Every structure is written in structure tokens, then in C-alpha cells.
GROMACS .gro file of C-alpha atoms in nm:
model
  103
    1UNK     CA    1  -0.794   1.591   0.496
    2UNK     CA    2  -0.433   1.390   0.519
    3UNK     CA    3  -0.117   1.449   0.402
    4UNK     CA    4  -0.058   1.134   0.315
    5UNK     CA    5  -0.218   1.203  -0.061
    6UNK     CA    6  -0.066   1.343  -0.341
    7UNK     CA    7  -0.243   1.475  -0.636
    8UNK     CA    8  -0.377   1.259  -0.930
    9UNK     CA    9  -0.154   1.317  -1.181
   10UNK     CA   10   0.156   1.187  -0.941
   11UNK     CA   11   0.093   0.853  -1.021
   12UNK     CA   12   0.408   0.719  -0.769
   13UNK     CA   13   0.725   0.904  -0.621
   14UNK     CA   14   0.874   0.903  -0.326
   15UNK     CA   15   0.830   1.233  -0.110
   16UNK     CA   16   0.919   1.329   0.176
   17UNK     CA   17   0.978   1.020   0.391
   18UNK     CA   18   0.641   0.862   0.225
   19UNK     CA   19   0.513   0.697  -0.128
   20UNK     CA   20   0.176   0.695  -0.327
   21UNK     CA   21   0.125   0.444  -0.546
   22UNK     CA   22  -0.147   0.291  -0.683
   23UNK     CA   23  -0.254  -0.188  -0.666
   24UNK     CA   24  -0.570  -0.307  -0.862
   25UNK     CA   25  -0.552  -0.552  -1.203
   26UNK     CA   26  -0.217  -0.414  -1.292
   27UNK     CA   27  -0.010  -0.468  -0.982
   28UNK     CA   28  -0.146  -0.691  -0.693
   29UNK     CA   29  -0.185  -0.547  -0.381
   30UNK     CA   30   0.120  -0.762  -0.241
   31UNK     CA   31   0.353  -0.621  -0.526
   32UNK     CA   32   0.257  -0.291  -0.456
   33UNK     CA   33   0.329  -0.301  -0.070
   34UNK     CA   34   0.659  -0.474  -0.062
   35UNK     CA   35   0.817  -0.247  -0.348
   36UNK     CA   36   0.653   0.070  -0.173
   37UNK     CA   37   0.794  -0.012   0.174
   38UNK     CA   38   1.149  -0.099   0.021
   39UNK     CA   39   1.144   0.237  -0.148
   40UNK     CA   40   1.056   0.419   0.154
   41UNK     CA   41   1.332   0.224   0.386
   42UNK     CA   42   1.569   0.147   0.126
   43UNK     CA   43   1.542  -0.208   0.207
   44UNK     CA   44   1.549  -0.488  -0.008
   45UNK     CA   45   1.224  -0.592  -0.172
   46UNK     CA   46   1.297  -0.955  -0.042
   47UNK     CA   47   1.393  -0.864   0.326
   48UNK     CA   48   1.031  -0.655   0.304
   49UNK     CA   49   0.870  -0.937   0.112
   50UNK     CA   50   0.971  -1.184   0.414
   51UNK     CA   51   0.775  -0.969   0.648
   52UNK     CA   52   0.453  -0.914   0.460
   53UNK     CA   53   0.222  -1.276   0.415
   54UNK     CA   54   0.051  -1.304   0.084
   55UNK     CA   55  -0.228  -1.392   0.296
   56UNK     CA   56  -0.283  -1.019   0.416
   57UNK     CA   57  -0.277  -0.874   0.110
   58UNK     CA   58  -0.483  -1.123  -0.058
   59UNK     CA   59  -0.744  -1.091   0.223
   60UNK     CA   60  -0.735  -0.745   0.204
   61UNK     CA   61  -0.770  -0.752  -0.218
   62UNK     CA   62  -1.096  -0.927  -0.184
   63UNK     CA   63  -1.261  -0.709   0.130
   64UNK     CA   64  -1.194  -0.400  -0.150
   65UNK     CA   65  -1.342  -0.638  -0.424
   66UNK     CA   66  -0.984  -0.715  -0.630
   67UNK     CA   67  -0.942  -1.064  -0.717
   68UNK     CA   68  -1.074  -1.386  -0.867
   69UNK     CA   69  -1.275  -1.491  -0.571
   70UNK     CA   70  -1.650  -1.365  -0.521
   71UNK     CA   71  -1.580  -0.970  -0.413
   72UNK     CA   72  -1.693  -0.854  -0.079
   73UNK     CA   73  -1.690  -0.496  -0.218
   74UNK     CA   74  -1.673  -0.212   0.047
   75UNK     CA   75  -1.499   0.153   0.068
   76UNK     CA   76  -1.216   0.263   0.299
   77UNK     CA   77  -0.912   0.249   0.429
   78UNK     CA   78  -0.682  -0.010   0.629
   79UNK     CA   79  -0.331   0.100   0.732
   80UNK     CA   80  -0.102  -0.130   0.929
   81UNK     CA   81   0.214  -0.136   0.988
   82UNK     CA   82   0.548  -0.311   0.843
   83UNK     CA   83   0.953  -0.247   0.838
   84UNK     CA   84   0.914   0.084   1.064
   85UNK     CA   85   0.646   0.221   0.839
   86UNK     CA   86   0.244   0.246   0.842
   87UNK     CA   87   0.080   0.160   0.508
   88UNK     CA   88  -0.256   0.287   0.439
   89UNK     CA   89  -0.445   0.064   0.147
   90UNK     CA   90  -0.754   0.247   0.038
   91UNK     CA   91  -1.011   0.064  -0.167
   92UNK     CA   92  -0.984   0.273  -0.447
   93UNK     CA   93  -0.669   0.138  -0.524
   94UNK     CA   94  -0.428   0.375  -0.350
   95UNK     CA   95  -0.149   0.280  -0.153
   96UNK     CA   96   0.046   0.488   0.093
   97UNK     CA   97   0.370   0.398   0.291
   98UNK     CA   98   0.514   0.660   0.567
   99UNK     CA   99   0.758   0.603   0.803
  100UNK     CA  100   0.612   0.522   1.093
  101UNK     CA  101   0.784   0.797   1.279
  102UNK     CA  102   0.727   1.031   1.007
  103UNK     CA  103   0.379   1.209   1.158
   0.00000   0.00000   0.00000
């Protein structure tokens, strides 16, 4: 399909140029970007932070259904991008960052 998915069992780890990891009850969908995209560019969580609004992510939680406000449940995929990099957030809870020159 893409290979922008790792396997299962690789819960998060950088590879090559990208990251998989994984937002729901454990780690909000904002956490989850800005630590991905600083891993991927090597810059600071708070430099990344200052480009991402809460607002998208928290928007984005509740279209998948993930937060304390009545869900709006629905399946797929919304990528955008943020600090040279496109991030795919899928509604089952994956999360994948690529450089945005990366393929």
C-alpha cells in the first residue's frame, strides 16, 4: 500500500528519514505530532510546538472520535504538513512524520 507503515510490533523508531508512532488516551494527538516532527528534523520540541496550534490537533482528535467532547467518529487519514515534513494522522491512532522531500 505505503511505505510510510511499519509493522505492528515497531511501536515508534525513527527510520529512514520518517517516524511511526502511535496518539489515542495515552498521548494526545498534539504530544504525539510535535515530538514526532522534532525527531524527524532534529528540532526542538518547542520550536515544532510553536508551529503546530492545539486547535488542529484537538479538531482533528474529535473528527477520529478521541477526546472528552461528543465523538464525530469516522475512519481515515489526514496528512498535512509542518517543519519541512508531511504528517499523516490515521484514525486508528497512527501517526506518521516524513520529510517532506523524502518521497
Amino acid at each position: 500500500m505505503t511505505d510510510e507503515l511499519r509493522p505492528t510490533d515497531e511501536a515508534t523508531a525513527p527510520w529512514h528519514g520518517r517516524y511511526l508512532a502511535r496518539w489515542g488516551d495515552e498521548t494526545p494527538l498534539y504530544e504525539a505530532v510535535t515530538d514526532a516532527v522534532s525527531t524527524v528534523t532534529g528540532d526542538a520540541r518547542s520550536a515544532v510546538a510553536s508551529r503546530y496550534d492545539r486547535a488542529h490537533a484537538l479538531a482533528l482528535s474529535q473528527l477520529f472520535g478521541r477526546d472528552d467532547a461528543p465523538p464525530t467518529p469516522s475512519t481515515g487519514v489526514v496528512k498535512f504538513p509542518i517543519s519541512e515534513c508531511v504528517v499523516s494522522v490515521h484514525s486508528d491512532g497512527r501517526l506518521a512524520v516524513r520529510l517532506a522531500d523524502g518521497g
